[in-house]
CSV table of C-alpha atoms and ligand atoms in Angstrom, one decimal:
chain,number,residue,atom,x,y,z
A,1,MET,CA,9.5,-3.9,28.5
A,2,ALA,CA,11.4,-1.1,26.7
A,3,ASN,CA,14.5,-3.2,25.9
A,4,ILE,CA,15.2,-2.7,22.2
A,5,ASP,CA,18.0,-0.2,21.8
A,6,ILE,CA,17.8,1.9,18.7
A,7,THR,CA,19.4,5.1,17.5
A,8,LEU,CA,17.3,7.6,15.7
A,9,ASN,CA,18.8,10.7,14.0
A,10,VAL,CA,16.1,13.3,14.3
A,11,ASN,CA,16.6,16.6,12.6
A,12,GLY,CA,20.3,16.0,12.5
A,13,LYS,CA,20.6,15.0,16.1
A,14,ASP,CA,21.3,11.4,17.3
A,15,HIS,CA,19.1,9.9,20.0
A,16,ARG,CA,19.7,6.6,21.7
A,17,VAL,CA,16.5,5.2,23.0
A,18,ALA,CA,15.2,1.9,24.3
A,19,VAL,CA,11.8,1.0,22.9
A,20,ARG,CA,9.1,-1.6,23.3
A,21,SER,CA,8.4,-3.9,20.4
A,22,THR,CA,4.9,-2.6,19.8
A,23,GLU,CA,5.8,1.1,20.3
A,24,MET,CA,5.1,3.3,17.4
A,25,LEU,CA,7.6,5.8,16.0
A,26,LEU,CA,5.0,8.5,16.6
A,27,GLU,CA,5.0,7.8,20.4
A,28,VAL,CA,8.8,7.7,20.5
A,29,LEU,CA,9.1,11.0,18.7
A,30,ARG,CA,6.4,12.8,20.8
A,31,ASP,CA,6.5,11.2,24.2
A,32,ARG,CA,10.1,10.2,24.6
A,33,LEU,CA,12.1,12.7,22.5
A,34,GLY,CA,9.8,15.7,22.8
A,35,TYR,CA,9.2,16.3,19.1
A,36,VAL,CA,5.5,17.2,19.7
A,37,GLY,CA,5.0,19.0,16.4
A,38,THR,CA,4.1,15.6,14.9
A,39,ASN,CA,0.4,15.1,15.6
A,40,LYS,CA,-1.7,12.1,16.4
A,41,VAL,CA,-5.3,11.9,15.3
A,42,CYS,CA,-6.5,8.6,14.0
A,43,ALA,CA,-3.6,6.2,14.7
A,44,GLN,CA,-5.0,4.2,11.7
A,45,GLY,CA,-3.0,5.5,8.8
A,46,ILE,CA,-5.9,7.5,7.4
A,47,CYS,CA,-5.5,11.2,8.3
A,48,GLY,CA,-1.7,11.8,7.7
A,49,ALA,CA,-1.3,14.2,10.7
A,50,CYS,CA,1.6,12.1,11.9
A,51,THR,CA,3.6,12.2,8.6
A,52,VAL,CA,7.4,12.5,9.0
A,53,ILE,CA,10.2,12.1,6.5
A,54,VAL,CA,12.3,9.0,7.0
A,55,ASP,CA,15.4,8.5,4.9
A,56,GLY,CA,13.9,10.9,2.4
A,57,LYS,CA,10.4,9.5,2.1
A,58,SER,CA,7.2,10.5,3.7
A,59,THR,CA,6.2,7.9,6.3
A,60,THR,CA,3.1,7.3,8.5
A,61,SER,CA,4.6,7.4,12.0
A,62,CYS,CA,1.5,6.1,13.7
A,63,LEU,CA,1.8,2.9,11.7
A,64,ALA,CA,5.6,2.4,12.1
A,65,LEU,CA,7.1,0.1,14.7
A,66,ALA,CA,9.9,2.1,16.2
A,67,ALA,CA,12.1,-1.0,16.6
A,68,GLN,CA,12.3,-1.3,12.8
A,69,PHE,CA,13.8,2.1,12.4
A,70,ASP,CA,17.2,1.7,14.1
A,71,GLY,CA,19.6,4.0,12.3
A,72,ALA,CA,17.0,6.0,10.4
A,73,ARG,CA,17.3,9.7,9.5
A,74,ILE,CA,14.1,11.4,10.4
A,75,ILE,CA,12.9,14.9,9.7
A,76,THR,CA,9.9,16.2,11.7
A,77,VAL,CA,8.2,19.6,11.3
A,78,GLU,CA,10.6,21.0,13.9
A,79,GLY,CA,13.4,20.2,11.4
A,80,LEU,CA,12.0,22.3,8.5
A,81,GLU,CA,13.4,25.5,9.9
A,82,HIS,CA,17.0,26.3,9.2
A,83,ASP,CA,19.0,28.9,11.1
A,84,GLY,CA,15.9,30.6,12.3
A,85,LYS,CA,14.5,30.7,8.8
A,86,LEU,CA,11.2,29.0,8.0
A,87,ASP,CA,11.0,26.5,5.1
A,88,PRO,CA,9.5,28.2,2.0
A,89,LEU,CA,6.5,25.9,2.4
A,90,GLN,CA,5.8,27.2,5.9
A,91,GLU,CA,6.1,30.8,4.6
A,92,ALA,CA,3.7,29.9,1.8
A,93,PHE,CA,1.2,28.3,4.1
A,94,MET,CA,1.0,31.5,6.2
A,95,LYS,CA,0.8,33.7,3.1
A,96,HIS,CA,-2.0,31.7,1.5
A,97,GLY,CA,-4.0,31.1,4.7
A,98,ALA,CA,-3.5,27.4,4.4
A,99,VAL,CA,-3.7,27.0,8.2
A,100,GLN,CA,-6.7,27.3,10.3
A,101,CYS,CA,-6.8,25.1,13.4
A,102,GLY,CA,-3.4,23.9,12.4
A,103,TYR,CA,-3.8,20.3,13.6
A,104,CYS,CA,-3.2,18.8,10.1
A,105,THR,CA,-0.5,21.3,9.1
A,106,PRO,CA,2.7,19.4,10.2
A,107,GLY,CA,1.5,16.4,8.2
A,108,PHE,CA,0.8,18.4,5.1
A,109,LEU,CA,4.1,20.2,5.4
A,110,MET,CA,6.0,16.9,5.6
A,111,SER,CA,4.1,15.2,2.8
A,112,ALA,CA,4.6,18.3,0.6
A,113,ARG,CA,8.3,18.7,1.5
A,114,ALA,CA,9.1,15.0,0.7
A,115,PHE,CA,7.2,15.4,-2.5
A,116,LEU,CA,8.8,18.6,-3.7
A,117,ASN,CA,12.3,17.3,-2.9
A,118,ASP,CA,11.5,14.4,-5.3
A,119,ASN,CA,9.6,16.4,-7.9
A,120,PRO,CA,10.4,20.2,-7.6
A,121,HIS,CA,8.2,21.3,-10.6
A,122,PRO,CA,5.0,19.3,-10.4
A,123,THR,CA,1.6,20.0,-12.0
A,124,ARG,CA,-1.3,21.0,-9.8
A,125,THR,CA,-2.8,17.5,-10.4
A,126,GLU,CA,0.4,15.9,-9.2
A,127,ILE,CA,0.3,18.1,-6.1
A,128,ILE,CA,-3.3,17.0,-5.4
A,129,ASP,CA,-2.3,13.4,-5.8
A,130,ALA,CA,0.8,13.8,-3.6
A,131,LEU,CA,-1.4,15.1,-0.8
A,132,ARG,CA,-4.2,12.6,-1.1
A,133,GLY,CA,-3.1,10.9,2.2
A,134,ASN,CA,-3.6,14.0,4.3
A,135,ILE,CA,-7.0,15.2,5.6
A,136,CYS,CA,-7.9,18.7,6.6
A,137,ARG,CA,-11.2,19.5,8.1
A,138,CYS,CA,-10.9,23.3,8.0
A,139,THR,CA,-9.4,24.8,4.9
A,140,GLY,CA,-11.1,23.0,2.1
A,141,TYR,CA,-7.7,22.1,0.6
A,142,LYS,CA,-7.6,24.8,-2.0
A,143,LYS,CA,-5.3,27.1,-0.1
A,144,ILE,CA,-3.0,24.3,0.9
A,145,ILE,CA,-2.6,23.3,-2.8
A,146,ASP,CA,-2.2,26.9,-3.7
A,147,ALA,CA,0.6,27.3,-1.2
A,148,VAL,CA,2.5,24.2,-2.5
A,149,GLU,CA,2.0,25.3,-6.1
A,150,ASP,CA,3.4,28.7,-5.2
A,151,VAL,CA,6.6,27.2,-3.7
A,152,ALA,CA,7.0,24.9,-6.7
A,153,ALA,CA,6.6,27.9,-9.1
A,154,ARG,CA,9.2,30.0,-7.3
A,155,SER,CA,11.8,27.3,-7.0
A,156,ALA,CA,14.7,27.5,-9.5
A,157,ARG,CA,14.4,25.4,-12.7
B,1,MET,CA,-0.6,-8.1,27.7
B,2,SER,CA,3.1,-8.9,27.6
B,3,GLU,CA,5.2,-7.4,24.8
B,4,PRO,CA,6.3,-9.6,22.0
B,5,GLN,CA,9.9,-10.4,21.7
B,6,PHE,CA,11.4,-8.6,18.7
B,7,VAL,CA,13.8,-10.5,16.4
B,8,ARG,CA,15.5,-8.8,13.5
B,9,ALA,CA,15.9,-11.6,11.0
B,10,ARG,CA,19.3,-11.8,9.2
B,11,SER,CA,18.2,-14.1,6.5
B,12,VAL,CA,15.1,-16.0,5.2
B,13,ASP,CA,16.4,-19.1,7.0
B,14,HIS,CA,16.9,-17.2,10.2
B,15,ALA,CA,13.4,-15.9,10.0
B,16,ILE,CA,12.0,-19.4,9.3
B,17,ASP,CA,13.9,-20.9,12.3
B,18,THR,CA,12.6,-18.1,14.6
B,19,LEU,CA,9.1,-18.6,13.4
B,20,LYS,CA,9.4,-22.4,13.9
B,21,ALA,CA,10.8,-22.0,17.4
B,22,ALA,CA,7.8,-19.7,18.2
B,23,GLY,CA,5.6,-22.7,17.5
B,24,GLY,CA,2.8,-20.9,15.7
B,25,ASP,CA,2.9,-17.8,17.9
B,26,GLY,CA,5.2,-15.7,15.7
B,27,LEU,CA,4.2,-12.9,13.4
B,28,ILE,CA,6.2,-11.6,10.4
B,29,VAL,CA,6.5,-7.9,10.0
B,30,ALA,CA,7.7,-6.4,6.7
B,31,GLY,CA,6.8,-2.8,6.1
B,32,GLY,CA,4.7,-3.0,9.3
B,33,VAL,CA,1.8,-0.9,8.1
B,34,VAL,CA,-0.8,-3.5,8.7
B,35,VAL,CA,0.9,-5.1,11.7
B,36,SER,CA,1.1,-1.7,13.4
B,37,SER,CA,-2.5,-1.1,12.8
B,38,LEU,CA,-3.3,-4.5,14.5
B,39,PHE,CA,-1.3,-3.4,17.5
B,40,ASN,CA,-3.0,0.0,17.7
B,41,GLN,CA,-6.3,-1.8,17.8
B,42,ARG,CA,-5.1,-4.4,20.2
B,43,LEU,CA,-6.0,-7.1,17.7
B,44,ALA,CA,-2.7,-9.0,17.8
B,45,SER,CA,-0.5,-10.3,20.7
B,46,PRO,CA,2.1,-12.7,19.2
B,47,ALA,CA,4.9,-14.0,21.4
B,48,VAL,CA,7.5,-13.1,18.8
B,49,LEU,CA,7.7,-10.5,16.1
B,50,VAL,CA,10.0,-11.4,13.3
B,51,ASP,CA,11.2,-8.3,11.4
B,52,ILE,CA,12.1,-9.3,7.9
B,53,SER,CA,12.5,-5.8,6.6
B,54,ARG,CA,16.3,-5.9,6.7
B,55,ILE,CA,16.9,-9.2,5.0
B,56,LYS,CA,19.2,-8.6,2.1
B,57,GLY,CA,18.0,-9.7,-1.3
B,58,LEU,CA,14.3,-9.6,-0.8
B,59,ARG,CA,13.7,-6.1,-2.2
B,60,TYR,CA,14.1,-6.1,-6.0
B,61,ILE,CA,12.2,-6.0,-9.3
B,62,LYS,CA,13.8,-8.0,-12.1
B,63,ARG,CA,13.0,-8.9,-15.6
B,64,THR,CA,13.1,-12.7,-16.3
B,65,PRO,CA,12.8,-14.7,-19.5
B,66,ASN,CA,9.1,-15.3,-18.6
B,67,GLY,CA,8.2,-11.8,-17.3
B,68,LEU,CA,8.9,-10.3,-14.0
B,69,SER,CA,10.2,-11.4,-10.6
B,70,ILE,CA,9.3,-9.2,-7.7
B,71,GLY,CA,10.9,-9.6,-4.2
B,72,ALA,CA,8.5,-9.7,-1.3
B,73,LEU,CA,9.9,-6.5,0.2
B,74,ALA,CA,9.4,-4.4,-3.0
B,75,THR,CA,7.2,-1.5,-1.9
B,76,HIS,CA,4.1,-0.2,-3.8
B,77,ASP,CA,6.3,2.8,-4.5
B,78,ASP,CA,9.1,0.7,-6.0
B,79,ILE,CA,6.5,-1.0,-8.2
B,80,HIS,CA,4.9,2.3,-9.2
B,81,ARG,CA,8.3,3.8,-10.2
B,82,SER,CA,9.7,0.7,-12.0
B,83,ALA,CA,10.3,1.0,-15.7
B,84,ASP,CA,10.5,-2.8,-15.9
B,85,VAL,CA,7.0,-3.2,-14.4
B,86,LYS,CA,5.7,-0.6,-16.8
B,87,ALA,CA,7.2,-2.3,-19.8
B,88,VAL,CA,6.1,-5.9,-18.9
B,89,ALA,CA,2.9,-5.6,-16.8
B,90,PRO,CA,1.7,-2.0,-16.8
B,91,LEU,CA,-1.5,-3.2,-15.1
B,92,LEU,CA,0.6,-3.4,-11.9
B,93,THR,CA,1.9,0.1,-12.3
B,94,GLU,CA,-1.7,1.4,-12.6
B,95,ILE,CA,-2.8,-0.5,-9.5
B,96,ALA,CA,0.2,0.6,-7.4
B,97,GLU,CA,-0.5,4.2,-8.3
B,98,ASP,CA,-3.9,3.9,-6.7
B,99,VAL,CA,-2.9,2.1,-3.5
B,100,SER,CA,-3.7,4.5,-0.6
B,101,CYS,CA,-1.3,7.4,-0.7
B,102,PRO,CA,2.5,8.1,-1.1
B,103,ARG,CA,3.3,7.9,2.7
B,104,LEU,CA,1.8,4.4,2.9
B,105,ARG,CA,3.1,3.2,-0.5
B,106,ASN,CA,6.6,4.1,0.6
B,107,ARG,CA,6.4,1.6,3.4
B,108,GLY,CA,3.9,-1.1,2.4
B,109,THR,CA,5.4,-4.1,0.6
B,110,LEU,CA,3.9,-6.4,-2.0
B,111,GLY,CA,4.5,-9.4,0.2
B,112,GLY,CA,2.7,-7.7,3.1
B,113,SER,CA,-0.1,-6.7,0.8
B,114,ILE,CA,-0.8,-10.2,-0.5
B,115,CYS,CA,-0.4,-11.8,2.9
B,116,THR,CA,-2.7,-9.4,4.7
B,117,ILE,CA,-5.3,-11.7,6.1
B,118,GLY,CA,-8.7,-10.3,5.4
B,119,GLY,CA,-7.6,-9.6,1.9
B,120,GLN,CA,-7.4,-5.8,1.7
B,121,GLY,CA,-5.6,-6.1,-1.6
B,122,ASP,CA,-5.8,-4.2,-4.8
B,123,PRO,CA,-2.5,-5.8,-6.1
B,124,ALA,CA,-3.9,-9.3,-5.5
B,125,THR,CA,-6.5,-8.7,-8.2
B,126,GLY,CA,-4.0,-7.7,-10.8
B,127,LEU,CA,-1.7,-10.6,-9.9
B,128,ILE,CA,-4.7,-13.0,-10.2
B,129,ALA,CA,-5.6,-11.6,-13.6
B,130,LEU,CA,-2.0,-11.9,-14.8
B,131,GLY,CA,-1.6,-15.5,-13.5
B,132,ALA,CA,1.1,-14.8,-11.0
B,133,THR,CA,2.7,-17.4,-8.8
B,134,MET,CA,4.3,-17.0,-5.4
B,135,GLN,CA,7.6,-18.6,-4.2
B,136,ILE,CA,7.2,-19.7,-0.6
B,137,LYS,CA,9.8,-21.0,1.7
B,138,GLY,CA,9.4,-23.0,5.0
B,139,PRO,CA,11.3,-25.4,7.1
B,140,GLY,CA,10.7,-28.2,4.6
B,141,GLY,CA,12.0,-26.1,1.6
B,142,GLU,CA,10.5,-24.1,-1.2
B,143,ARG,CA,7.2,-24.4,-3.0
B,144,THR,CA,5.3,-22.5,-5.6
B,145,ALA,CA,1.6,-21.5,-5.3
B,146,HIS,CA,-0.8,-19.9,-7.7
B,147,ILE,CA,-2.0,-16.7,-6.2
B,148,GLU,CA,-5.6,-17.5,-6.9
B,149,ASP,CA,-5.3,-20.6,-4.8
B,150,PHE,CA,-3.6,-18.8,-2.0
B,151,TYR,CA,-6.7,-17.3,-0.6
B,152,LYS,CA,-8.9,-19.9,1.1
B,153,ASP,CA,-11.4,-18.0,3.1
B,154,ALA,CA,-11.8,-15.0,5.4
B,155,PHE,CA,-8.7,-14.9,7.5
B,156,GLU,CA,-7.3,-18.0,5.9
B,157,VAL,CA,-4.4,-18.1,3.5
B,158,ASP,CA,-2.4,-21.1,2.3
B,159,LEU,CA,0.6,-20.2,4.4
B,160,ALA,CA,1.9,-22.2,7.4
B,161,PRO,CA,3.0,-20.1,10.5
B,162,ASP,CA,6.6,-20.8,9.7
B,163,GLU,CA,6.5,-20.0,6.0
B,164,ILE,CA,7.6,-16.9,4.2
B,165,VAL,CA,6.7,-15.5,0.8
B,166,GLU,CA,10.0,-14.8,-0.9
B,167,ARG,CA,8.9,-13.5,-4.3
B,168,ILE,CA,6.1,-13.2,-6.8
B,169,ASP,CA,6.6,-14.2,-10.4
B,170,VAL,CA,4.5,-12.5,-13.0
B,171,PRO,CA,4.3,-14.0,-16.4
B,172,ALA,CA,4.4,-11.4,-19.2
B,173,PRO,CA,1.0,-11.1,-20.8
B,174,GLN,CA,0.8,-11.9,-24.6
B,175,THR,CA,1.9,-9.1,-26.8
B,176,GLY,CA,-1.1,-6.9,-27.5
B,177,ALA,CA,-3.0,-8.2,-24.4
B,178,ARG,CA,-5.6,-5.7,-23.1
B,179,PHE,CA,-5.9,-4.9,-19.5
B,180,ALA,CA,-7.7,-2.6,-17.0
B,181,PHE,CA,-8.2,-2.0,-13.3
B,182,CYS,CA,-11.4,-0.6,-11.7
B,183,LYS,CA,-11.7,0.4,-8.1
B,184,LEU,CA,-15.0,1.4,-6.6
B,185,GLY,CA,-15.3,3.1,-3.2
B,186,PRO,CA,-16.7,6.2,-1.6
B,187,ARG,CA,-13.6,8.3,-2.3
B,188,ASN,CA,-10.7,8.0,-4.7
B,189,ALA,CA,-8.0,8.1,-2.0
B,190,MET,CA,-7.6,6.5,1.4
B,191,ASP,CA,-10.8,4.5,1.7
B,192,PHE,CA,-10.6,0.9,2.2
B,193,THR,CA,-11.8,-0.1,-1.2
B,194,GLN,CA,-15.2,-1.7,-1.6
B,195,ILE,CA,-14.7,-3.5,-4.9
B,196,THR,CA,-11.7,-3.9,-7.1
B,197,VAL,CA,-11.6,-5.7,-10.4
B,198,SER,CA,-8.6,-6.4,-12.7
B,199,VAL,CA,-9.0,-7.9,-16.1
B,200,VAL,CA,-6.5,-9.1,-18.7
B,201,MET,CA,-7.9,-9.9,-22.1
B,202,ALA,CA,-6.4,-11.7,-25.0
B,203,PRO,CA,-5.1,-9.5,-27.9
B,204,THR,CA,-8.3,-10.2,-29.9
B,205,GLY,CA,-11.6,-11.7,-29.1
B,206,SER,CA,-13.0,-12.0,-25.5
B,207,GLY,CA,-10.7,-14.5,-23.8
B,208,ILE,CA,-10.3,-13.0,-20.3
B,209,ARG,CA,-8.8,-13.5,-16.8
B,210,ILE,CA,-10.5,-11.7,-13.9
B,211,GLY,CA,-9.2,-11.0,-10.4
B,212,MET,CA,-11.7,-9.5,-7.9
B,213,ASN,CA,-11.6,-8.3,-4.4
B,214,GLY,CA,-14.3,-7.2,-2.0
B,215,VAL,CA,-16.9,-9.5,-3.5
B,216,ALA,CA,-16.2,-12.6,-1.3
B,217,ASN,CA,-14.3,-13.4,1.9
B,218,ALA,CA,-11.0,-13.1,0.0
B,219,PRO,CA,-9.7,-12.1,-3.4
B,220,ASN,CA,-11.0,-14.5,-6.0
B,221,ARG,CA,-11.1,-15.5,-9.6
B,222,PRO,CA,-14.6,-16.0,-11.0
B,223,ARG,CA,-13.9,-18.7,-13.5
B,224,ALA,CA,-17.4,-19.4,-14.8
B,225,THR,CA,-17.8,-15.7,-15.6
B,226,GLU,CA,-14.5,-15.8,-17.5
B,227,ALA,CA,-15.7,-18.8,-19.4
B,228,LEU,CA,-19.0,-17.2,-20.3
B,229,ILE,CA,-17.5,-13.9,-21.5
B,230,ALA,CA,-15.1,-15.9,-23.6
B,231,THR,CA,-18.1,-17.3,-25.6
B,232,MET,CA,-19.4,-13.8,-26.4
B,233,ASN,CA,-18.5,-11.3,-29.0
B,234,ALA,CA,-16.2,-8.7,-27.3
B,235,GLY,CA,-18.2,-5.9,-28.9
B,236,SER,CA,-21.6,-7.1,-27.7
B,237,ILE,CA,-21.3,-8.7,-24.3
B,238,ASN,CA,-24.6,-9.7,-22.7
B,239,TRP,CA,-24.1,-8.1,-19.3
B,240,THR,CA,-27.4,-9.4,-17.9
B,241,ALA,CA,-26.3,-12.9,-18.5
B,242,VAL,CA,-22.8,-12.2,-17.2
B,243,GLY,CA,-24.3,-10.7,-14.1
B,244,LYS,CA,-26.3,-13.8,-13.4
B,245,THR,CA,-23.3,-16.0,-13.6
B,246,LEU,CA,-21.1,-13.6,-11.6
B,247,ASN,CA,-23.8,-13.6,-8.9
B,248,GLY,CA,-23.5,-17.3,-8.5
B,249,GLU,CA,-19.7,-17.0,-8.0
B,250,ILE,CA,-19.5,-14.2,-5.5
B,251,SER,CA,-20.6,-13.9,-1.9
B,252,PRO,CA,-20.2,-10.3,-0.7
B,253,GLN,CA,-21.1,-9.5,2.9
B,254,GLY,CA,-23.2,-6.5,3.7
B,255,ASP,CA,-21.7,-4.0,6.1
B,256,LEU,CA,-23.0,-0.9,8.0
B,257,VAL,CA,-22.8,1.1,4.8
B,258,TYR,CA,-23.5,-1.2,1.9
B,259,SER,CA,-25.9,-4.1,1.7
B,260,GLU,CA,-25.0,-7.4,0.1
B,261,ASP,CA,-27.3,-6.6,-2.8
B,262,PHE,CA,-25.7,-3.3,-3.5
B,263,LYS,CA,-22.2,-4.9,-3.5
B,264,ARG,CA,-23.5,-7.5,-6.0
B,265,HIS,CA,-24.6,-4.6,-8.1
B,266,LEU,CA,-21.2,-2.9,-7.8
B,267,ALA,CA,-19.4,-6.1,-8.6
B,268,LEU,CA,-21.0,-6.2,-12.0
B,269,ILE,CA,-20.5,-2.5,-12.6
B,270,GLY,CA,-16.8,-2.8,-11.7
B,271,LEU,CA,-16.4,-5.8,-14.0
B,272,ARG,CA,-18.2,-4.1,-16.9
B,273,ARG,CA,-16.1,-0.9,-16.5
B,274,ALA,CA,-12.9,-2.8,-16.4
B,275,VAL,CA,-13.8,-4.8,-19.5
B,276,GLU,CA,-14.9,-1.7,-21.4
B,277,ARG,CA,-11.8,0.2,-20.4
B,278,ALA,CA,-9.6,-2.7,-21.5
B,279,LEU,CA,-11.4,-2.8,-24.9
B,280,ALA,CA,-11.3,1.0,-25.3
B,281,ARG,CA,-7.6,1.1,-24.5
B,282,SER,CA,-6.7,-1.4,-27.2
B,283,LYS,CA,-8.4,0.8,-29.7
B,284,GLU,CA,-6.6,4.0,-28.7
B,285,ALA,CA,-3.2,2.4,-28.2
B,286,GLY,CA,-3.4,0.0,-31.2
B,287,GLY,CA,-2.3,-3.0,-29.3
B,288,ARG,CA,-0.2,-3.3,-26.2
B,289,ALA,CA,-0.8,-0.3,-24.0
C,1,FAD,C1,-5.2,3.6,5.7
C,1,FAD,C2,-4.8,2.5,4.9
C,1,FAD,C3,-5.2,2.5,3.5
C,1,FAD,C4,-4.9,1.4,2.7
C,1,FAD,N1,-5.3,1.5,1.4
C,1,FAD,C5,-5.0,0.4,0.6
C,1,FAD,C6,-5.5,0.4,-0.8
C,1,FAD,O1,-6.1,1.4,-1.3
C,1,FAD,N2,-5.2,-0.7,-1.5
C,1,FAD,C7,-4.5,-1.7,-1.0
C,1,FAD,O2,-4.4,-2.7,-1.8
C,1,FAD,N3,-4.1,-1.8,0.2
C,1,FAD,C8,-4.3,-0.7,1.0
C,1,FAD,N4,-3.9,-0.7,2.3
C,1,FAD,C9,-3.1,-2.0,2.8
C,1,FAD,C10,-1.6,-1.8,2.9
C,1,FAD,O3,-1.1,-0.7,2.3
C,1,FAD,C11,-0.9,-2.9,2.3
C,1,FAD,O4,-1.5,-4.1,2.6
C,1,FAD,C12,0.6,-2.9,2.6
C,1,FAD,O5,1.3,-3.3,1.5
C,1,FAD,C13,1.0,-3.9,3.7
C,1,FAD,O6,2.4,-4.1,3.6
C,1,FAD,P1,3.4,-4.2,4.9
C,1,FAD,O7,4.7,-4.5,4.3
C,1,FAD,O8,3.3,-2.9,5.6
C,1,FAD,O9,2.7,-5.4,5.7
C,1,FAD,P2,3.0,-5.8,7.2
C,1,FAD,O10,2.1,-5.0,8.1
C,1,FAD,O11,4.4,-5.9,7.5
C,1,FAD,O12,2.4,-7.3,7.1
C,1,FAD,C14,1.1,-7.6,6.8
C,1,FAD,C15,0.8,-9.1,7.0
C,1,FAD,O13,1.5,-9.8,6.1
C,1,FAD,C16,2.4,-10.7,6.7
C,1,FAD,N5,3.6,-10.7,5.9
C,1,FAD,C17,4.3,-9.6,5.5
C,1,FAD,N6,5.3,-10.0,4.6
C,1,FAD,C18,5.2,-11.3,4.5
C,1,FAD,C19,6.0,-12.3,3.8
C,1,FAD,N7,7.0,-11.9,3.0
C,1,FAD,N8,5.7,-13.6,3.9
C,1,FAD,C20,4.7,-14.0,4.7
C,1,FAD,N9,3.9,-13.1,5.4
C,1,FAD,C21,4.2,-11.8,5.3
C,1,FAD,C22,2.5,-10.2,8.1
C,1,FAD,O14,2.8,-11.2,9.0
C,1,FAD,C23,1.2,-9.6,8.3
C,1,FAD,O15,0.2,-10.5,8.7
C,1,FAD,C24,-4.1,0.3,3.2
C,1,FAD,C25,-3.7,0.3,4.5
C,1,FAD,C26,-4.0,1.4,5.4
C,1,FAD,C27,-3.5,1.4,6.8
C,2,FES,S1,-2.4,9.7,13.1
C,2,FES,FE1,-1.2,8.7,11.7
C,2,FES,S2,-2.4,8.8,9.9
C,2,FES,FE2,-3.7,9.6,11.4
C,3,FES,S1,-6.3,23.5,9.5
C,3,FES,FE1,-7.7,22.4,10.8
C,3,FES,S2,-7.6,20.4,10.1
C,3,FES,FE2,-6.5,21.4,8.6
């Protein structure tokens, strides 16, 4: 029974929703609120495709009980764009060819965004470590890491 | 399957009362990483879910006269970033850095990690090697347990259904103590670890405490192996002899990928690497590293 009332702020917009106690944040975002940019692959915490930013930190939405997140501020891939302008990470992913099938991309973008907000000028090794929880079966990772490195190099010191 | 009732605990006592009322059919949820995964696999169906994540005063890391006190809700990320942990027990910093990945470290708690039945726990090995104790509260009051005694067997920890782990106390190692952590698995990141070993060695000589995971049904402390190494010269440990003793103290289970024999082999390699790293570190750092 969906009887636990919670409020989620998603990309700046408040949503009141009644959830079941075993419902995952991922399902609520996708199936109830329509934020379908967040992808589901493994539902086991392994692949990172479902990564969103919760209260400033990257979070695995397939292993997150929605009922625990009342009042949370969530950013999904749809929230990266501002006033019709893509996030520099999205621009860099296109420029570097860091996207092939694109299934993993929202998760990488959210992990990378949370990481760069916390550490705007990382080393390449730190970028690799920050993305260790995201799996891509197409690109071979190099272009993704190049894209994140590019954004870090261009951001003001 | 009916949905469990969801109770947001206001305090430790409220959580304990709720668990007690559930009569053994309650399940604590902290960061929820492991509990969610149980639900996704349809492996749990409690009557009541007791959410302890909002209880005030359970998420902290403090220095104490004896070492460190870590609240059960401290996350792996909190531990990784803590200057106090790094100063007092840097072994725990190193372990936290290697637990899965940032998005899981942000959510997973130390309490949830050590209470995860089945013992998927890198931190537990470090806490065993450091001689940590747990403060546990239940309807009858508080008690203290040594972490190495907490793990009884597969799926069996020394925790009643209405008890909660409130904090973990970590005694500061001796000044100059040497330490290391070794994790062996197919990949560096995101694999459920096969074998993890933590060691803390006395500042000189070969006195040692060992915490291991993946080599028995639950995290364990191979005491006979510790005693044997302590009789040897740190510079010339007889690993064949150590391997024999260690073999008598561990009981890994073969799985689809690794046989029991191979895990026994890995256990000794993990221990040897950890010891050699600890000894090498003391040379390069000239004492406490
Ligand atoms: C893909 C993946 C990879 C992982 N990799 C690693 C790894 O490399 N190394 C590693 O060590 N771990 C790893 N883990 C395990 C996981 O990150 C940790 O165990 C995590 O800290 C669990 O914490 P939690 O707060 O989310 O636990 P929860 O899911 O909230 O709880 C876990 C269990 O502990 C009980 N519990 C929680 N808190 C308390 C308390 N205070 N008192 C009593 N009982 C309590 C719950 O009832 C439940 O049974 C991995 C997990 C996943 C899904
Ligand atoms: S779908 Fe969440 S980690 Fe794979
Ligand atoms: S682009 Fe296809 S999985 Fe990453």
